[in-house]
Coordinates of C-alpha atoms in Angstrom, one line a residue:
Chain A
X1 CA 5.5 18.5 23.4
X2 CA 7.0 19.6 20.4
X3 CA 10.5 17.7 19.3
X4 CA 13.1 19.6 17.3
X5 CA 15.3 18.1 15.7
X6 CA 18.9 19.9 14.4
X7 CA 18.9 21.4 11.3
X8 CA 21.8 20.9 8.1
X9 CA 24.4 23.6 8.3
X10 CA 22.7 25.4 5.7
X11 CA 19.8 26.3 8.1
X12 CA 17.0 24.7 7.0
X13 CA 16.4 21.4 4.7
X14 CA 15.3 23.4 2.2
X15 CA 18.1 25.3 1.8
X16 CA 20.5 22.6 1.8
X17 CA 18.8 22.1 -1.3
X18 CA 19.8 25.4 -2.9
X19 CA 18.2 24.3 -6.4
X20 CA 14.9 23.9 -4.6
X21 CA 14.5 27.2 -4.2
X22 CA 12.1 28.6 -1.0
X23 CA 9.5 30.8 -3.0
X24 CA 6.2 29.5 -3.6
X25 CA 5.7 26.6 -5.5
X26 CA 2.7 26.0 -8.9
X27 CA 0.5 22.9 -8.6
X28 CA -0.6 23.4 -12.3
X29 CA 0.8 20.2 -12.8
X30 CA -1.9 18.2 -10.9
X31 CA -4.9 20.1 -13.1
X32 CA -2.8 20.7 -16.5
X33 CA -4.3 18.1 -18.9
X34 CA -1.4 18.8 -21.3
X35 CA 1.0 17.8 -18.8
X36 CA -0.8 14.8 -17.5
X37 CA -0.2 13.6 -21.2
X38 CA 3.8 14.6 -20.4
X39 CA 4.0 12.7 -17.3
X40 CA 2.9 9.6 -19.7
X41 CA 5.5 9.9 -22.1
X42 CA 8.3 11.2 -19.7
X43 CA 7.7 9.7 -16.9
X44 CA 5.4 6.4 -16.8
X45 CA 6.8 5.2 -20.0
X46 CA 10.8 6.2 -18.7
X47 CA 11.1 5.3 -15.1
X48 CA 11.1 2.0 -13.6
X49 CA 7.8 0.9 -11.7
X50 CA 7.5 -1.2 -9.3
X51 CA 4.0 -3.3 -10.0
X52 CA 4.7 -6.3 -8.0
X53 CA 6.5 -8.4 -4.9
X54 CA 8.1 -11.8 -5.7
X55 CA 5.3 -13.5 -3.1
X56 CA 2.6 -12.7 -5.4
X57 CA 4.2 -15.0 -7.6
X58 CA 5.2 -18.1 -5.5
X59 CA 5.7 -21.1 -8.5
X60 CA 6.1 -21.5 -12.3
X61 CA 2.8 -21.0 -14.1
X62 CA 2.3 -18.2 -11.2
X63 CA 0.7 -15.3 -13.3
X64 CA -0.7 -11.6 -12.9
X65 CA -2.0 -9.0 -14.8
X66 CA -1.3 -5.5 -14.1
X67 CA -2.8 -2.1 -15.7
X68 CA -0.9 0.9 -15.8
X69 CA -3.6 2.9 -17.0
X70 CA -1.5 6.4 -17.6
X71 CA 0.9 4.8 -20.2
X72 CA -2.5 2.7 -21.7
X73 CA -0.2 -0.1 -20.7
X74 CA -1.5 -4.2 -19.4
X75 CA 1.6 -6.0 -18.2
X76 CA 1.7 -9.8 -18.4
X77 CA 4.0 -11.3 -15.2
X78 CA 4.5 -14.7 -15.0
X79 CA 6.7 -17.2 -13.3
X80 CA 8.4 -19.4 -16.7
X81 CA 9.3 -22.8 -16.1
X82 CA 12.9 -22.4 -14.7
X83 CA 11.5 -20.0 -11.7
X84 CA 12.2 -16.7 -13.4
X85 CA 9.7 -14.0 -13.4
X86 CA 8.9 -12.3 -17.1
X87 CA 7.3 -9.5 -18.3
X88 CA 5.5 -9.2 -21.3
X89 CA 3.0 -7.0 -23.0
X90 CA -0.8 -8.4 -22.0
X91 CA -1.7 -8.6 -26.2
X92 CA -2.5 -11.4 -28.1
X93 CA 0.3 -11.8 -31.3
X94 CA -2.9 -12.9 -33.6
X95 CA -5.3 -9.9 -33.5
X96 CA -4.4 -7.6 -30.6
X97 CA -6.7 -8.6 -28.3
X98 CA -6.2 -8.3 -24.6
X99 CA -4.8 -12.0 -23.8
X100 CA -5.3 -12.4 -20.2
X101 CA -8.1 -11.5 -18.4
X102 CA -11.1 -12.6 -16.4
X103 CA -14.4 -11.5 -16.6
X104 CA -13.7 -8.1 -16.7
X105 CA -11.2 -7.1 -19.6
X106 CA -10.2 -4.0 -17.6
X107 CA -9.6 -5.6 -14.4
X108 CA -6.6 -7.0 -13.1
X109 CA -6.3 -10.6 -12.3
X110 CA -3.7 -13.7 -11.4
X111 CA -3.7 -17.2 -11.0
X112 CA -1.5 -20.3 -12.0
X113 CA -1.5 -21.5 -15.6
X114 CA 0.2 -24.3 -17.5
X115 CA 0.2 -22.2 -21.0
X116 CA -1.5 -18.6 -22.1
X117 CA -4.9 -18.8 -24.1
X118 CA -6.1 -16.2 -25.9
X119 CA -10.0 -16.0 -25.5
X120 CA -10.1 -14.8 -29.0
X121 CA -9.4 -17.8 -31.7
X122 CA -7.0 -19.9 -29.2
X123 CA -3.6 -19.0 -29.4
X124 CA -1.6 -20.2 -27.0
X125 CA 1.8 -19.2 -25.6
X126 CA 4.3 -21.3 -23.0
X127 CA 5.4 -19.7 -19.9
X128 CA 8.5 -18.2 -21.6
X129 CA 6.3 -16.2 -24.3
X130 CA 6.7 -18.4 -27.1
X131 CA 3.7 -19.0 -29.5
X132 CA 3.1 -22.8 -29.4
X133 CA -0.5 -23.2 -31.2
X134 CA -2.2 -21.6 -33.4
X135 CA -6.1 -23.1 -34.5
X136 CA -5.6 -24.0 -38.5
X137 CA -2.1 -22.6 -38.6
X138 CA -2.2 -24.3 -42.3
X139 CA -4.6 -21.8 -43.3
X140 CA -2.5 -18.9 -43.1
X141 CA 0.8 -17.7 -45.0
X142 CA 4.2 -17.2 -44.1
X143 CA 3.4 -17.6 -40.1
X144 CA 6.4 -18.1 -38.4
X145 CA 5.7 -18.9 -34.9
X146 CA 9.5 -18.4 -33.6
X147 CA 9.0 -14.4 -34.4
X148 CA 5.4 -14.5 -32.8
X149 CA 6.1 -14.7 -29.8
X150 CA 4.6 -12.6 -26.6
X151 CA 6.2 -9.0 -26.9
X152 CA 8.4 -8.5 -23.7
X153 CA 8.7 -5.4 -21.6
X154 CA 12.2 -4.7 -19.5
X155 CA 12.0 -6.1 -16.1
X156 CA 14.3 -6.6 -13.3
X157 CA 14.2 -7.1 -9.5
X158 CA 15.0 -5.4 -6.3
X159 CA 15.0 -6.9 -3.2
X160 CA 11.9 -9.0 -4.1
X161 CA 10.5 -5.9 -5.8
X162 CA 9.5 -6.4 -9.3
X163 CA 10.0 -3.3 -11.1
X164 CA 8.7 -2.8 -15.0
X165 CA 10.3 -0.3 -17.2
X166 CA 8.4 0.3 -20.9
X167 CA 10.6 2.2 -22.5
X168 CA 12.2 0.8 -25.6
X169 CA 15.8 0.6 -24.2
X170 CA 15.9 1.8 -20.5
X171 CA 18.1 4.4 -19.9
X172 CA 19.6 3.5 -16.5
X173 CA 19.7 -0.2 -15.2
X174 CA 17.5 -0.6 -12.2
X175 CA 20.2 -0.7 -9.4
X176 CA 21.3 2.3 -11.5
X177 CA 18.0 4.3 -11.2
X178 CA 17.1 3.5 -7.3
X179 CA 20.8 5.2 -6.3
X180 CA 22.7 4.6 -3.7
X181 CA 19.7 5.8 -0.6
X182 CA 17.9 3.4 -1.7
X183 CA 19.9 0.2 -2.1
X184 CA 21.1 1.2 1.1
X185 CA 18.2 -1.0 2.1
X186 CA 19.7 -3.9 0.4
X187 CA 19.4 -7.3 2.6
X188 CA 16.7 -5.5 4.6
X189 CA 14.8 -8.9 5.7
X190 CA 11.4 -7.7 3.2
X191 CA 11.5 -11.6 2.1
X192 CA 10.0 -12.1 5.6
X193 CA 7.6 -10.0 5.6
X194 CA 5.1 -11.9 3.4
X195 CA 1.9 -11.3 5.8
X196 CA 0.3 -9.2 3.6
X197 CA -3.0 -6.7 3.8
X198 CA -3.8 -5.3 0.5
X199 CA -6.0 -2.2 -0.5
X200 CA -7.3 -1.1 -3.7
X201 CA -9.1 2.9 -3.9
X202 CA -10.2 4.7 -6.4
X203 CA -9.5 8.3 -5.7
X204 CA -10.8 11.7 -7.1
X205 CA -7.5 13.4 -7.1
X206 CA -3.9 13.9 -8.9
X207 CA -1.9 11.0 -8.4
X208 CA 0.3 13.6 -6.9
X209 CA -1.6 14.9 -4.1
X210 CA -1.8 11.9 -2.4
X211 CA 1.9 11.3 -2.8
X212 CA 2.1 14.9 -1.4
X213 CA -0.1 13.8 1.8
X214 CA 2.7 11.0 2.7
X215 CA 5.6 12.8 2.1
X216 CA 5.5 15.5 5.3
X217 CA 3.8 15.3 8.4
X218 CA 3.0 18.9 9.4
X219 CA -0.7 18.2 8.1
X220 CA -1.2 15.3 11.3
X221 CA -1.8 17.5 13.8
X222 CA -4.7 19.3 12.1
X223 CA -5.9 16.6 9.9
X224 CA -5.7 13.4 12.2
X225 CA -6.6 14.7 15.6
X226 CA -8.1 11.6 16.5
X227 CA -4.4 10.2 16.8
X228 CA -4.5 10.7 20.4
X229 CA -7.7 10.6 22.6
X230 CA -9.5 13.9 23.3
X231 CA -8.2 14.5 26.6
X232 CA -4.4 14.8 25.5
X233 CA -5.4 16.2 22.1
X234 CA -3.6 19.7 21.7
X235 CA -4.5 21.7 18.2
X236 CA -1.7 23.4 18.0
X237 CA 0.9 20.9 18.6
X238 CA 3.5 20.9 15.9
X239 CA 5.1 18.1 14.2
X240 CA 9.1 18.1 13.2
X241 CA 10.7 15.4 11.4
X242 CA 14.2 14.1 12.2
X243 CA 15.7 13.8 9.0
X244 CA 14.8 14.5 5.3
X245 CA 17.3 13.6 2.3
X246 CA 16.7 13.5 -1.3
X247 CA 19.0 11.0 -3.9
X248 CA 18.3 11.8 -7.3
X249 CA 14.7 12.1 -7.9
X250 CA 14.2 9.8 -4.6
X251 CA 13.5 11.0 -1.4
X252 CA 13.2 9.9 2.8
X253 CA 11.9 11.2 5.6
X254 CA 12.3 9.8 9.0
X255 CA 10.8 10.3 12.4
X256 CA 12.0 10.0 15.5
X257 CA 11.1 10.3 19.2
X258 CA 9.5 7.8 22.1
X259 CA 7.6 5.3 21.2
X260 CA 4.1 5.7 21.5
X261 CA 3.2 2.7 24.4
X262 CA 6.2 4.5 26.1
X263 CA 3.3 7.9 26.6
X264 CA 1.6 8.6 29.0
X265 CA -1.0 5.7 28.8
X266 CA -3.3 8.4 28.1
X267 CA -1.7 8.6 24.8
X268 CA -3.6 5.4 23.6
X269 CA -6.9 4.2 22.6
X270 CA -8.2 1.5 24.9
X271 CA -8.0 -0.9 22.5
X272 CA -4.3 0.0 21.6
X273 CA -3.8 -0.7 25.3
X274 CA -5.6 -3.9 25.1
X275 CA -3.8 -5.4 22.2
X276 CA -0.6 -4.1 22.6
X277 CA -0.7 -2.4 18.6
X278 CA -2.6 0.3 16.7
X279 CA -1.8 3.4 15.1
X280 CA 2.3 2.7 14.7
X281 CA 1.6 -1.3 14.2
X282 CA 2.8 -4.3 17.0
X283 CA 4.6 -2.6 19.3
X284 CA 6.4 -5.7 19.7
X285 CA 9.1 -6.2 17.0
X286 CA 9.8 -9.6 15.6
X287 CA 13.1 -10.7 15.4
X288 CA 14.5 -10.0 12.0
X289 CA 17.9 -10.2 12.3
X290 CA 20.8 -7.6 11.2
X291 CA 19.0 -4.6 9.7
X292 CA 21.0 -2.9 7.2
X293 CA 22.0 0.9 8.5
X294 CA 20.4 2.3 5.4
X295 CA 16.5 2.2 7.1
X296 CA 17.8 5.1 8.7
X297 CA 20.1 7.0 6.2
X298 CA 20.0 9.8 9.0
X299 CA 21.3 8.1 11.5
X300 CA 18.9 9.6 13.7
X301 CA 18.6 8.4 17.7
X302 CA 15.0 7.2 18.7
X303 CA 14.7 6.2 14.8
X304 CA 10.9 5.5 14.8
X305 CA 9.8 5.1 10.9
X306 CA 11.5 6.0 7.7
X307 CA 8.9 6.9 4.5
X308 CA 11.3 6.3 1.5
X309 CA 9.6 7.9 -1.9
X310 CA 10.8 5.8 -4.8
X311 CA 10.6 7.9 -8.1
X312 CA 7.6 8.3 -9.8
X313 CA 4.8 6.4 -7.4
X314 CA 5.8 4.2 -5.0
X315 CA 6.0 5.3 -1.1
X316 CA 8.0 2.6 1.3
X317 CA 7.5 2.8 5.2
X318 CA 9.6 0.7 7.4
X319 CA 8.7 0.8 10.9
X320 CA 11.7 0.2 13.6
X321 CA 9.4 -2.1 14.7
X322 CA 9.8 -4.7 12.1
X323 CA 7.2 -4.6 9.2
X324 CA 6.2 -2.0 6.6
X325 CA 3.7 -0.3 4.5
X326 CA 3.4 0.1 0.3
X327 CA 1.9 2.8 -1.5
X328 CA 1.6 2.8 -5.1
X329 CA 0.0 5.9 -6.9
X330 CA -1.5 5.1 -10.1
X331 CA -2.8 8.1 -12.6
X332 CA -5.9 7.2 -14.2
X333 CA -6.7 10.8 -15.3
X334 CA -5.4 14.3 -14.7
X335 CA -7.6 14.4 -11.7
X336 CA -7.7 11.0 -10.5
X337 CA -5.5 7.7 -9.6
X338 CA -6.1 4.6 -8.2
X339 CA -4.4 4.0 -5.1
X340 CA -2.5 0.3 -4.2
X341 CA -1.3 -0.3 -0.4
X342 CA -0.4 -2.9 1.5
X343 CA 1.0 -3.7 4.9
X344 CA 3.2 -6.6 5.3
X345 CA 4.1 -8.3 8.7
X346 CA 5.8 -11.6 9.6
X347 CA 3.1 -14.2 9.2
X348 CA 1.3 -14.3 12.6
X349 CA 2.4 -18.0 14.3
X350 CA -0.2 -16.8 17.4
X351 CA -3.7 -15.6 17.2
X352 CA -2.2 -12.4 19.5
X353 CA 0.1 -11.8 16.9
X354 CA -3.1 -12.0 14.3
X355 CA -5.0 -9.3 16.4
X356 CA -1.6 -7.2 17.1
X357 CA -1.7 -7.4 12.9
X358 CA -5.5 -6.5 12.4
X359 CA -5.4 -4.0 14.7
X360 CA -2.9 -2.1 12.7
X361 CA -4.4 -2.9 9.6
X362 CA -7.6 -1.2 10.9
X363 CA -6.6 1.5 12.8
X364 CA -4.5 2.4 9.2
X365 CA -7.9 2.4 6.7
X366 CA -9.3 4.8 9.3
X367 CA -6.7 7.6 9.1
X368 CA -5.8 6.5 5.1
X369 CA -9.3 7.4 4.5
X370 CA -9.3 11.1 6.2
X371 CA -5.9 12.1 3.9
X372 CA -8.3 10.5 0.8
X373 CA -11.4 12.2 1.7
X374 CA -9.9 15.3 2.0
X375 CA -7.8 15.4 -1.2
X376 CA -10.8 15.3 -3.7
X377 CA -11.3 18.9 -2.1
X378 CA -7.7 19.9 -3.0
X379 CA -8.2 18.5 -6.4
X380 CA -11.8 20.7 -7.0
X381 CA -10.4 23.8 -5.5
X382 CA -7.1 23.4 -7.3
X383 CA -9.4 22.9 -10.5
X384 CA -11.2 26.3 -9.4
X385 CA -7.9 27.9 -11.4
X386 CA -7.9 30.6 -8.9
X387 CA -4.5 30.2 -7.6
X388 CA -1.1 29.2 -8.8
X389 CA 1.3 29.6 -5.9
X390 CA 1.3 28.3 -2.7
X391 CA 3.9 29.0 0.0
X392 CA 5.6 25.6 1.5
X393 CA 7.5 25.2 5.4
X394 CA 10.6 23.6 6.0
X395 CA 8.5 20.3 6.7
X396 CA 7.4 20.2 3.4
X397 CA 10.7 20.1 1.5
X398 CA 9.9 16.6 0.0
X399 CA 6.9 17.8 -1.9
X400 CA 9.0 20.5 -2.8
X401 CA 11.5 18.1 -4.0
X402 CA 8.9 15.9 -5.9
X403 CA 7.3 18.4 -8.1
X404 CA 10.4 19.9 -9.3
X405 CA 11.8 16.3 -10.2
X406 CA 8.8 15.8 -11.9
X407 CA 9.3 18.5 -13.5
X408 CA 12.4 18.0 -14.6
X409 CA 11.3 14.5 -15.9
X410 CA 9.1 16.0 -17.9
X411 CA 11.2 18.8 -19.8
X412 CA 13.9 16.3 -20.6
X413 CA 13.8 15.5 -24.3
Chain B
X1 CA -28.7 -25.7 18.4
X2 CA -25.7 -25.9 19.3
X3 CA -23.5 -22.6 20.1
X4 CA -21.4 -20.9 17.9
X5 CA -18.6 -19.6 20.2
X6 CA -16.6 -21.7 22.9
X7 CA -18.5 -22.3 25.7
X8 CA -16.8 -19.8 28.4
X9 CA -18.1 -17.0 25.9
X10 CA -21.8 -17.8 26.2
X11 CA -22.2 -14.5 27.5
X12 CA -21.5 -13.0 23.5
X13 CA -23.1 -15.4 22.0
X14 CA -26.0 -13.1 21.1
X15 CA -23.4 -11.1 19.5
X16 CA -22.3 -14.4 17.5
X17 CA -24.5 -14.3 14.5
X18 CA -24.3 -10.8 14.0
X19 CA -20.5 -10.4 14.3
X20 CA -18.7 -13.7 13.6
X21 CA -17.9 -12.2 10.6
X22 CA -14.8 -13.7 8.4
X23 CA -13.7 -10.6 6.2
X24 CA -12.9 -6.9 7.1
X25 CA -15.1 -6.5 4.3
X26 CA -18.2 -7.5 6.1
X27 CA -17.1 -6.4 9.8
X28 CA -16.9 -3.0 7.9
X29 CA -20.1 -3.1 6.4
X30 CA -21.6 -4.2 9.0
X31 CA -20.1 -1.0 11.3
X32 CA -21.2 1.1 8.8
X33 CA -24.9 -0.2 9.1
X34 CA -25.1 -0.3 12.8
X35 CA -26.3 2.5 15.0
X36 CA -24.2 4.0 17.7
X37 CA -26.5 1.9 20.1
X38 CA -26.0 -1.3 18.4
X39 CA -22.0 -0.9 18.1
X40 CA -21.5 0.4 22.1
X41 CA -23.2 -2.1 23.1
X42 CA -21.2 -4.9 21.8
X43 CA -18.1 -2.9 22.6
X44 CA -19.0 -2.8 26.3
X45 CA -20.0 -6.5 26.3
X46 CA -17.3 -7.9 24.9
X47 CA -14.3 -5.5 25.4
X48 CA -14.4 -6.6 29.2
X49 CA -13.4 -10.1 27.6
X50 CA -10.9 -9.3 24.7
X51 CA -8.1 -10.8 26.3
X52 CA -9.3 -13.9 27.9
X53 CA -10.7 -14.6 24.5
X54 CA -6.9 -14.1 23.2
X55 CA -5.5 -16.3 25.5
X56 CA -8.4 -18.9 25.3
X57 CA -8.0 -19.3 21.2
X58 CA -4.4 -19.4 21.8
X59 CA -4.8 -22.7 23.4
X60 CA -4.6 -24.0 19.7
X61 CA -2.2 -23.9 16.6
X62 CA -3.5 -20.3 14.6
X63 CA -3.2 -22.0 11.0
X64 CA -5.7 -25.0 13.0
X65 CA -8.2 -23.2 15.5
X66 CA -11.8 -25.4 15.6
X67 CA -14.8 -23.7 14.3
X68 CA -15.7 -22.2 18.0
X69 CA -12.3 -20.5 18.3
X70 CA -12.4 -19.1 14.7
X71 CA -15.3 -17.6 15.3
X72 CA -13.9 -16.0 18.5
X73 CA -11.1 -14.7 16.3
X74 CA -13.8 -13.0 14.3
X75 CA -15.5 -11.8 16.9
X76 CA -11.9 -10.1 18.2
X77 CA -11.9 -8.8 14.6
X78 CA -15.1 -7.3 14.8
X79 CA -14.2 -5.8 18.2
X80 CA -11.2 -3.8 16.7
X81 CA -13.2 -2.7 14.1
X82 CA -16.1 -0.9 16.0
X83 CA -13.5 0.4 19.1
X84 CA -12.7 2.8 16.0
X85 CA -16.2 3.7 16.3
X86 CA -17.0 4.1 19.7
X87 CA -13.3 4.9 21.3
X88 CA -12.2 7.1 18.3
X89 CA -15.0 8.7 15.8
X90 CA -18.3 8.5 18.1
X91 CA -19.7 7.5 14.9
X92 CA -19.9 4.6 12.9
X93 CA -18.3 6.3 10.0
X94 CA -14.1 7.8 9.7
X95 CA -15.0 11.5 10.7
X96 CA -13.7 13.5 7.9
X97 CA -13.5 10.9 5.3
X98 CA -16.0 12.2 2.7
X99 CA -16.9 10.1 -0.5
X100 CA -13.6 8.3 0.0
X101 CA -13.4 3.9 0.0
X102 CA -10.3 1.9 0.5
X103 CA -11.4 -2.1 -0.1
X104 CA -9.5 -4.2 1.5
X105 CA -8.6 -6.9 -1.4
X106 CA -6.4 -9.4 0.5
X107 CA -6.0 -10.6 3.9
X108 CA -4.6 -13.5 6.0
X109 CA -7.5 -15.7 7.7
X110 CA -8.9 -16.0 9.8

């Protein structure tokens, strides 16, 4: 029961891209030590990155830590006295050491705070950066405490989405950066959305592959058999999307069809029968209101879930049905990254609405965990160095896409 | 003692101390530590009586449930977690999953 879904005029999504190219494609860059080191200096410390929601800072003192270990970078959020939300580097003025952390100085941590202590010799800092104490200051020369302050990295919000960018002057604004696709999704309700499920992995692969895994789904069929019970479960099914775009070095794609709990109910787990949710979340939508036109940028009918790919390492999912999914890719060596994602739903107000919510959550770890299982294999064979070009469908334009922006990224001076 | 579930759901309450349990952390350490045996025979107990234990907690305000109700909910939890077991995998652990975790750091509760 294989949809198709028209093609761009060009004849294939690929080619509507003509400086994508359809030839084989290199995955050097996932096992290229040399370029990993690129990918820091071009990439994490150009772009803007997205390390945090609004929510996870909900009043002034409100603070977290957050390690971006590629660009050897420990950001400092906090929520300053008039409701703002700063950014500033996670070193103490005094002697460099790390300034706030909790048991484990390579761990990330939050919490509410009056003022900043270092652990060190007691520095302290207010909630706008400013050095306000220091132990004995009469005992050393010349310290000014007005140009001590906590250094501060560029930061700016979207739609409740706190983006960091450590590059000395930025060289695009943020609004500038995300493009018009992407603030298409301005005044999307995400501000409601503050049930949240969070999951941390540490992953034996490129932080690329992974990113790879959730940009096309032509792998599901193979992969994630288990999608659908045994008895309607057809190997050689295909999968089409309904609509893939790219916007600068951004990138969607969107599916479309019926709705699963519209199947056959042999379609479904038991349990997704039961409770009414599962392997595409509630299928109950809340109601959120006007939803801006830009969740589906294709205009497609029978719009089921758009997976927007915001430049360098975030993946956005927004379900029709009214909640979504984060994914945040983050390199911690050539060969591996450490994997953030969240799902965020309107808080529950019934315990139905709990379940609908955990059943998702659950059913999402199982499948998560077959795309991360497997991709430690890509990264060892790809290691192997015994090929460097691999042929790429149609369905698989976005990785395409994503390679050669990164690319690109990197070669820029 | 007294019982740990409401008292329509005696008939799980053997299941209570094993699977009240208040984090996916633990229901998914416990799945993982459970034979087939153990995990189908809690799912065929208590599957039967998912949704009257839905609508029974549901009597009360979710942010307020007493202790019996919460640790219904759990129990619900618990169910979701090992019908991925029994109604999906046939085993306790992901088919296909390898080496790989994914630690679930924040959740709403119960």
């Amino acid at each position: 029961m294989t949809t198709t879904w028209p093609k761009p005029a060009a004849g294939s999504w690929t080619e509507h891209h003509p400086e994508l190219g359809t030839g084989p494609i290199s995955f050097d860059d996932c096992t290229s030590a040399e370029f990993y080191a690129q990918e820091r200096d071009r990439i994490f410390k150009r772009a803007w990155l997205n390390i945090a929601r609004v929510e996870d800072l909900p009043r002034p003192g409100s603070y977290l830590t957050k390690e971006i270990e590629i660009a050897k970078a420990s950001v400092l959020l906090i929520r300053d006295r008039d409701g703002e939300i700063r950014a500033f580097h996670n070193v103490c003025r005094h002697r460099g050491n790390k300034l706030v952390w909790n048991e484990d100085p390579r761990a990330e941590t939050q919490g509410t705070c009056r003022q900043v202590t270092c652990k060190y010799h007691g520095w302290r800092y207010d909630l706008e950066g400013q050095l306000t104490f220091v132990q004995q200051d009469s005992e050393f020369f010349d310290l000014d405490k007005e140009t001590r302050g906590l250094v501060p990295v560029h930061t700016d919000i979207w739609n409740g989405f706190i983006f960091v960018n450590l590059d000395d002057e930025p060289r695009q604004d943020l609004r500038e950066f995300l493009g018009p696709m992407l603030t298409g999704l301005d005044g999307y309700p995400f501000d409601r959305l503050t049930e949240r499920y969070d999951f941390v992995a540490h992953n034996n692969s490129n932080w690329k592959l992974f990113a790879d895994a959730f940009q096309e789904y032509y792998h599901v069929p193979a992969l994630h058999p288990q999608q659908v019970p045994p008895a309607v479960r057809n190997p050689d099914a295909g999968f089409t999307c309904a609509h893939f775009q790219c916007d600068g070095p951004h990138r969607v794609v969107s599916t479309a069809g019926p709705r699963r709990w519209t199947l056959d109910p042999a379609y479904m787990y038991p349990i997704e029968r039961a409770t009414r949710s599962g392997l595409v979340g509630p299928w109950e939508a809340p109601d959120l209101g006007n939803i801006p036109q830009g969740v589906n940028p294709g205009g497609v009918e029978s719009w089921g879930i758009s997976n927007f790919q915001i430049f360098p390492n975030v993946e956005l999912l927004i379900y029709s049905t009214g909640w979504y999914l984060l994914y945040r890719y983050w390199p911690t060596s050539v060969g591996t990254h450490r994997f953030d994602g969240s799902l965020a739903f309107h808080p529950a107000r019934t315990v139905r609405e709990r379940v609908e919510h955990e059943v998702a959550a659950v059913v999402f770890k199982e499948f998560a965990l077959q795309d991360a299982g497997m991709l430690g294999g890509t990264q060892a064979a790809l290691e192997t160095g015994v090929l460097h070009e691999f042929p790429l469908s149609d369905q698989e334009v976005l990785v395409r896409h994503f390679h050669k922006v990164v690319a690109d990224w990197v070669a820029l001076p | 003692m007294s019982p740990l579930l409401p008292v329509p759901f005696a008939d799980l309450e053997r299941y209570a101390p094993t699977w009240c349990l208040a984090t996916e952390a633990d229901r998914w350490e416990r799945r993982m530590t459970s034979s087939m045996a153990e995990l189908s025979a809690f799912y065929d107990d208590a599957f039967p009586r998912l949704e009257e234990a839905i609508e029974h907690c549901d009597k009360y305000p979710l942010d307020d449930l007493p202790p019996e109700e919460e640790r219904l909910l759990q129990l619900v939890h618990s169910l979701v977690m090992v019908a991925m077991a029994v109604e999906i995998f046939c085993q306790p652990k992901t088919v296909d999953s390898a080496d790989a975790v994914l630690h679930r750091v924040k959740e709403p509760l119960p």
